[in-house]
XYZ file of C-alpha atoms in Angstrom:
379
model
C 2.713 16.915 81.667
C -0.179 19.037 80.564
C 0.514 20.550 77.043
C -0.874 24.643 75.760
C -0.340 23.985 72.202
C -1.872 27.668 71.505
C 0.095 30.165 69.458
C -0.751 33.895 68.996
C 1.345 36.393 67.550
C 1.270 40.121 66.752
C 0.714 42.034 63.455
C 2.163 45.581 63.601
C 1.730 47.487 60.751
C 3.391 51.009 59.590
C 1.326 53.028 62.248
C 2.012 50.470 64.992
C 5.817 50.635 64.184
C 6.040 54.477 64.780
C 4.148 53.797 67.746
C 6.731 51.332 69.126
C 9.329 53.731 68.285
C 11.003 52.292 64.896
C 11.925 56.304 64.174
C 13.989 56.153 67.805
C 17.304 56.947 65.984
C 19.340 57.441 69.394
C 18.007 54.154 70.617
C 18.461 52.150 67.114
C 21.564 53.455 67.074
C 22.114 52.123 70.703
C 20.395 49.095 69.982
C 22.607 48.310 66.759
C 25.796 48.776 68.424
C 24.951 46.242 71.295
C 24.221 43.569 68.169
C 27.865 44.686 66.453
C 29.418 43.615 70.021
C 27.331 40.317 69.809
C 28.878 39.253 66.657
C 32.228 40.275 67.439
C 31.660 37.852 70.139
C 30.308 35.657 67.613
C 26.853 34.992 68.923
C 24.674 35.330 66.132
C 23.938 33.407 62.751
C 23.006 34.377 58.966
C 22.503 32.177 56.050
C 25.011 30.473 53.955
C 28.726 28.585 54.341
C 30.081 30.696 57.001
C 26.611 32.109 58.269
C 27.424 35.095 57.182
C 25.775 35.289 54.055
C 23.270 38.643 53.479
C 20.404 36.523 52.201
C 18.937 34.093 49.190
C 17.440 36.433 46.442
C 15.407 35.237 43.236
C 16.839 37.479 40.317
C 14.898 37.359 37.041
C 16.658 36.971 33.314
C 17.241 39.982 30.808
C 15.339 37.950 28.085
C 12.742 35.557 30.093
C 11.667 32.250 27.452
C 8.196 32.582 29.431
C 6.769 35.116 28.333
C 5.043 35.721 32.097
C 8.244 35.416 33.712
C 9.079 39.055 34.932
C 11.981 40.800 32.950
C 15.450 42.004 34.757
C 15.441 45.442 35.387
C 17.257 47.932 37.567
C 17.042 46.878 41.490
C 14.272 44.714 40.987
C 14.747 41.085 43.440
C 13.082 39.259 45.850
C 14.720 37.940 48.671
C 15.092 36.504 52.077
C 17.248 37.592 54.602
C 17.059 35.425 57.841
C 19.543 35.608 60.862
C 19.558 34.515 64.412
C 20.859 36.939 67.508
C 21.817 35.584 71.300
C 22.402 37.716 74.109
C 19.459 39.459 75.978
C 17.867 39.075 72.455
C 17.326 35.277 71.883
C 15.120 35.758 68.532
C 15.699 34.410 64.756
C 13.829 36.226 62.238
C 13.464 36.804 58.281
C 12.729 39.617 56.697
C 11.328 39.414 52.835
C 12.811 41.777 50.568
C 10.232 42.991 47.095
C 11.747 45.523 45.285
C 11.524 46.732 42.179
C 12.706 50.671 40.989
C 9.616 50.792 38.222
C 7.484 51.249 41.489
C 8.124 54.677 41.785
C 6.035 55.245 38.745
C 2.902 53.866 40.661
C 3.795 55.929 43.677
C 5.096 53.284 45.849
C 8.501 53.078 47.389
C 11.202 51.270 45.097
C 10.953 48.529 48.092
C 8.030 46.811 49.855
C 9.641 45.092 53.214
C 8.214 42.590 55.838
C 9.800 41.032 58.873
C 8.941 37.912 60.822
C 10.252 37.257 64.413
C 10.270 33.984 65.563
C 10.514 32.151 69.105
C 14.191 30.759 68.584
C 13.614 27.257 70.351
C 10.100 26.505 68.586
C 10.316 28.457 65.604
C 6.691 29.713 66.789
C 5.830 33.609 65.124
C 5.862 36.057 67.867
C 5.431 39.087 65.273
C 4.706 39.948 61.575
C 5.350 43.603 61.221
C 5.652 45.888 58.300
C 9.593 46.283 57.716
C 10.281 49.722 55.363
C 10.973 51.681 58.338
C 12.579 49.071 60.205
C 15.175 48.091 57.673
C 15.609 52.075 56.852
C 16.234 53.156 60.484
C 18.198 49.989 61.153
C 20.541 51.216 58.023
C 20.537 54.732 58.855
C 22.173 53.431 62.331
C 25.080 51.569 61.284
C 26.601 54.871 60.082
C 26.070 56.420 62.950
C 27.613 53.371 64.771
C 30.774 54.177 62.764
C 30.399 58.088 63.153
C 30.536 57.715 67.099
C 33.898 55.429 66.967
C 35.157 56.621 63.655
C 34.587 60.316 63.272
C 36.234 63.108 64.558
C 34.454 64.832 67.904
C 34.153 68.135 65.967
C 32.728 67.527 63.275
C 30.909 69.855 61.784
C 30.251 69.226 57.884
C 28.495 66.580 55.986
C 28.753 66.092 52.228
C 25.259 63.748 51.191
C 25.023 61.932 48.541
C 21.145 61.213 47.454
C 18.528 62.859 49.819
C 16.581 59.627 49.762
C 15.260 57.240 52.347
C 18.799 56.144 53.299
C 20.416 59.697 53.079
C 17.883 60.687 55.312
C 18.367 58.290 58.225
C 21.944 58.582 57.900
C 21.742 62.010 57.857
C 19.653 60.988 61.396
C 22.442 58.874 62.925
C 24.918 61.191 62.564
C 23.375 64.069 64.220
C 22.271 61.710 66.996
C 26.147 60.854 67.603
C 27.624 64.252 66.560
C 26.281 67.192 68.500
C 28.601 69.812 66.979
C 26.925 69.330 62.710
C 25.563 72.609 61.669
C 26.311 72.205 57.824
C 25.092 69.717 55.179
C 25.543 70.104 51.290
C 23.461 67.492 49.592
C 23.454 66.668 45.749
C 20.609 64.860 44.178
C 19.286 64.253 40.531
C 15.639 65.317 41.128
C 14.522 68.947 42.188
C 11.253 67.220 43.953
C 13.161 64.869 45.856
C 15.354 67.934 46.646
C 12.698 70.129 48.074
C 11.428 67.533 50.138
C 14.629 66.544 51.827
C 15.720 69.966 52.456
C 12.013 71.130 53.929
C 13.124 67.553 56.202
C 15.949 68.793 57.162
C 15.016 72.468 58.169
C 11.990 70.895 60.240
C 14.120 68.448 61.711
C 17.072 69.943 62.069
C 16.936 73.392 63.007
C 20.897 73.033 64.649
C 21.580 72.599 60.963
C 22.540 76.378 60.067
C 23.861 75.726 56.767
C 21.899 73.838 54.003
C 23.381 74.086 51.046
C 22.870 72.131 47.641
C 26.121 71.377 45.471
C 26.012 70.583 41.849
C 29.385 68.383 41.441
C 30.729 65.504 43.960
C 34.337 67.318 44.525
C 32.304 70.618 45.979
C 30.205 67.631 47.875
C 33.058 66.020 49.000
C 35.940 68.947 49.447
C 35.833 70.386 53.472
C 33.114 67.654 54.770
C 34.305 66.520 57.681
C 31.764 63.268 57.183
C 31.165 61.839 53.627
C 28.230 59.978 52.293
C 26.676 58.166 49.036
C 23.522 56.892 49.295
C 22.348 57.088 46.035
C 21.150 54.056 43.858
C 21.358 53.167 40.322
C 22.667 50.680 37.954
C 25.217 47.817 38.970
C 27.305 46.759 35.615
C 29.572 49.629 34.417
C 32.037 50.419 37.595
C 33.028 53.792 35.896
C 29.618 54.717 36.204
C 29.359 54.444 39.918
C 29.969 57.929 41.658
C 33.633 58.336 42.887
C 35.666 59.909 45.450
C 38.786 61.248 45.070
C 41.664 60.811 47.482
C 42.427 65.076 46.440
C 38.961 66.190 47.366
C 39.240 64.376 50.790
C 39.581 66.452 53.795
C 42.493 65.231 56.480
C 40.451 63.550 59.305
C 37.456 62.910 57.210
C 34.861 59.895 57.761
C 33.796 58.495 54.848
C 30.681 56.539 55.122
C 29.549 54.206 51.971
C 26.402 52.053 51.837
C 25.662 52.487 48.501
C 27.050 52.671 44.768
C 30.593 54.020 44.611
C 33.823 53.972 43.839
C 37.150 55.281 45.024
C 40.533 56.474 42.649
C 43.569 54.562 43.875
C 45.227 57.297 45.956
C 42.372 56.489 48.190
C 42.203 52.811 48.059
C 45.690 53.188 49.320
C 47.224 51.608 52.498
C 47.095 54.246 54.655
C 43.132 55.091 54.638
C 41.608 53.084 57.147
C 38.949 50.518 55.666
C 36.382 49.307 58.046
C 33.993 46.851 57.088
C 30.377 46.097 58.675
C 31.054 42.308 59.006
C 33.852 41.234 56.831
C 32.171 37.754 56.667
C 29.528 39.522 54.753
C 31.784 40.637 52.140
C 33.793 37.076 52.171
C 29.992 35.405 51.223
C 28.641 37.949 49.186
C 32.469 37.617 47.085
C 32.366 33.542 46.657
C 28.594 34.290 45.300
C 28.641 36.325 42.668
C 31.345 36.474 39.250
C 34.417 38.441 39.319
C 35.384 40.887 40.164
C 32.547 41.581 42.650
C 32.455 45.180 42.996
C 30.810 45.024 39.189
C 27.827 42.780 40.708
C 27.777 44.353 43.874
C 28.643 47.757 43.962
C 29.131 48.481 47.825
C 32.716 49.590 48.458
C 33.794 46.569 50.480
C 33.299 44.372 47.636
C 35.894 46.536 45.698
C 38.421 45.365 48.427
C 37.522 42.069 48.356
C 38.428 42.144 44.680
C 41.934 44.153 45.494
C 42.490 41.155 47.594
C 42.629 39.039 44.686
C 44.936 41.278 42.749
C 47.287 41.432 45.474
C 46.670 45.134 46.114
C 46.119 44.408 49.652
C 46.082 41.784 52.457
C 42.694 40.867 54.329
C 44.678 41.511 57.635
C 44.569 45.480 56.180
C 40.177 44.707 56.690
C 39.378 46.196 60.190
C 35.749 44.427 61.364
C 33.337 47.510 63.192
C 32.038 44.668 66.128
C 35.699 44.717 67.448
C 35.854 48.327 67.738
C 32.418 48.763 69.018
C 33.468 46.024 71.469
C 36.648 47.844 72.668
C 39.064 45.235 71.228
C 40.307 47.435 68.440
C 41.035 51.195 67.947
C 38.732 53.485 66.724
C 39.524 56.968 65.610
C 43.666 57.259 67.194
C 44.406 60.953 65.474
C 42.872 64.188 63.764
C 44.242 63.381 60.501
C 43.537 59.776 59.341
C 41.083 58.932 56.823
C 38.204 56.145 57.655
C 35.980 54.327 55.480
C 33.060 52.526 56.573
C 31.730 49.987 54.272
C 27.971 49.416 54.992
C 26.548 46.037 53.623
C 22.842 45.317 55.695
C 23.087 42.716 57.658
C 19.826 40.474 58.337
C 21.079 40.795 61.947
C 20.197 44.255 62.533
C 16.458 43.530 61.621
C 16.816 40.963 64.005
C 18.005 43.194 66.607
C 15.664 46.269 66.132
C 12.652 44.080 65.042
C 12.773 42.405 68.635
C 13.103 45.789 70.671
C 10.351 46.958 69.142
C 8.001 43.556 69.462
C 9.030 43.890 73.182
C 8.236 47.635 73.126
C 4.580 47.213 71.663
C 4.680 44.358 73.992
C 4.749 46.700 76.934
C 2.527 49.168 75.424
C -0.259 47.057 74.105
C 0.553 47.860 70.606
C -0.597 46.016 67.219
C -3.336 43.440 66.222
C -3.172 40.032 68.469
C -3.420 36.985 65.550
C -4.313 33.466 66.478
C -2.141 30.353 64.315
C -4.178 27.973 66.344
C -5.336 26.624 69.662
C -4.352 22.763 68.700
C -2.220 22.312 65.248
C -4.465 20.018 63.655
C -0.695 17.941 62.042
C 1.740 16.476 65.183
C-alpha cells in the first residue's frame, strides 16, 4: 500500500473571507439553521461533560502575585472553543478566542479571532482563516434563525440595543428573514459609534424608512415588534445589566438576547416563551461557574438556569431552537405570545460556516496554499 504522507492546507485571511462570502447573511443564516437541525439530531460534539460545553478560557486574577502576569479587566480572556459537526459537513475545528476591551484604545477590535478546520478522521489542517467576521456573521445568524420561526410575519419594528459589531449583523439576519422591517430605533452610549451605524444602515438598508435614535430602553423597547441587546459591559452587579420590562413589551413581540441583560419578573413569568440556543450550553456553562450564574455569565439563559434552582421554574418550561428548526416543536402558534431567544455562541456554528466557506474558496481558488510537510519527519 503506497503511502502520500503530504499535507497542505489553506490560509485565508480577512480579504479572502469576504471573498468566500463570510458577509453572505441569507446563506449563513441558511447554513446555521441546517447545523441547529444537526444537533437536534444530536450529531455534533463540543467540549466538556456533556459535550456541550462553549469552550476552555484562561481568565487572569484581579491582583496577579507576578507582577508580568496580565491583570483582570473587563472582557479580557483567552480561550478555545473546539466542536465537531456530521452531516454533509464532516469537519472538527477550534477557533481561539483573544479579547481584551482596552484594545479599543489602540484601535483594534475588543476581539482578535482565528479558526482552524481540521480533517475529522486525521486531525490533518485543511484551513487557518482569520475568524472576526466569521464568528460575527455566524452570531448575527442565530437571531435570524429564531426571527424566521419565532417572529411574527409582519413585523415591522426593531428596538437595538448597541449599534456594534453584533447589533449590526443581527440587525442583518433579521432583515434577511423579515421582508416587511422598515423601522429601527437604536440606543447606544457613543455618538461616533452612532453615526457610523446609522450611515450603515441608510447604505445598507434603504427599505429601512424609519431610523430613529431613542434615549431610554422603554421608548427602545415599547411598539418593537423584534427586541434586541447587544451591548457589552461589565459582568458582576446584575442590577446593572440593561432590563426589559414585561409593561414595555409589545403583545407578539420577539425578544432576541445575546448579550448583557436582564428581565423584571412579570416577564420571566410562565407564560413568555423561553427558547434557548442549545440548552446543553446553558446546563455546562451553569455547573462551571459559582452561583447564581447569571452574575458570572450574564446571557439571559443563564438567569433561567438559576430560576431553576429556586424553583421558579421547571427545565421542561426550556424549549431547545434545533427542535423547532427541525419541525419537531412549534414555533410561533399565535399573534400575541411573547418569545425569547437566548443566544449563547456555540463553537458549532464556526464549525459550520468555517467549512462552507473553506469549500467555497475551495471552488474559487481562494487564499494562500501552506505546506505542513511532504514526510512528517516523527511516525
Amino acid at each position: 500500500m503506497s503511502e502520500d504522507t503530504k499535507i497542505d492546507f489553506i490560509y485565508l485571511s480577512e480579504p479572502d473571507m469576504i471573498k468566500a462570502g463570510v458577509t453572505d447573511m441569507p446563506s449563513c443564516v441558511d447554513t446555521i439553521e441546517e447545523m441547529f437541525v444537526l444537533m437536534h439530531k444530536g450529531d455534533y460534539r463540543m467540549a466538556g461533560a456533556n459535550n456541550d460545553s462553549h469552550g476552555a478560557m484562561v481568565t487572569f486574577p484581579e491582583e496577579p502575585e507576578i507582577p508580568t502576569m496580565p491583570r483582570h479587566t473587563p472582557d479580557r480572556r483567552l480561550m478555545a472553543m473546539p466542536a465537531y459537526l456530521g452531516g454533509d459537513y464532516q469537519t472538527c475545528g477550534v477557533k481561539w478566542y483573544g479579547s481584551n476591551i482596552a484594545n479599543r484604545e489602540k484601535g483594534l477590535p475588543r476581539s482578535i479571532l482565528m479558526f482552524i478546520l481540521n480533517d475529522v478522521h486525521t486531525g490533518a489542517p485543511l484551513a487557518y482563516m482569520s475568524a472576526n467576521l466569521l464568528s460575527a456573521y455566524r452570531t448575527g445568524a442565530v437571531p435570524g434563525v429564531g426571527a424566521r420561526h419565532l417572529a411574527r410575519k409582519d413585523s415591522k419594528v426593531i428596538g437595538l440595543l448597541g449599534p456594534g459589531v453584533m447589533g449590526k449583523t443581527s440587525i442583518a439576519a433579521f432583515m434577511a428573514v423579515c421582508p416587511n422591517i422598515d423601522t429601527l430605533k437604536v440606543k447606544g452610549r457613543g455618538q461616533k459609534s452612532l453615526d457610523s451605524f446609522t450611515s450603515w444602515v441608510k447604505e445598507t438598508y434603504p427599505q429601512i424608512t424609519t431610523l430613529q435614535v431613542v434615549d431610554s430602553l422603554e421608548d427602545l423597547v415599547r411598539g418593537s415588534d423584534i427586541v434586541t441587546y447587544c451591548n457589552s459591559g461589565e459582568t458582576g452587579d446584575v442590577s446593572s445589566y440593561p432590563i426589559v420590562k414585561r409593561e414595555w413589551v409589545k403583545a407578539g413581540a420577539f425578544i432576541s438576547m445575546p448579550a448583557y441583560s436582564r428581565f423584571d419578573s412579570a416577564l420571566e413569568a410562565d407564560d413568555v416563551r423561553k427558547v434557548m440556543d442549545n440548552i446543553g450550553l446553558y446546563e455546562a456553562w451553569h455547573s462551571e461557574v459559582p452561583k447564581p450564574a447569571h452574575k458570572y455569565i450574564p446571557i439571559i439563559g443563564c438567569r433561567f438556569m438559576d430560576m431553576i434552582d429556586e424553583g421558579l421554574m421547571t427545565r421542561n418550561q426550556l424549549e431547545d431552537l434545533g427542535a423547532i428548526a427541525a419541525g419537531d416543536a412549534p414555533g410561533r402558534q399565535n399573534d400575541e405570545e411573547i418569545i425569547v431567544l437566548s443566544v449563547g455562541g456555540l463553537p458549532t456554528e464556526d464549525v459550520a460556516w468555517g467549512t462552507k466557506l473553506y469549500r467555497n474558496a475551495l471552488e474559487k481558488g481562494i487564499g494562500v496554499k501552506l505546506n505542513l510537510w511532504e514526510t512528517p519527519t516523527l511516525r
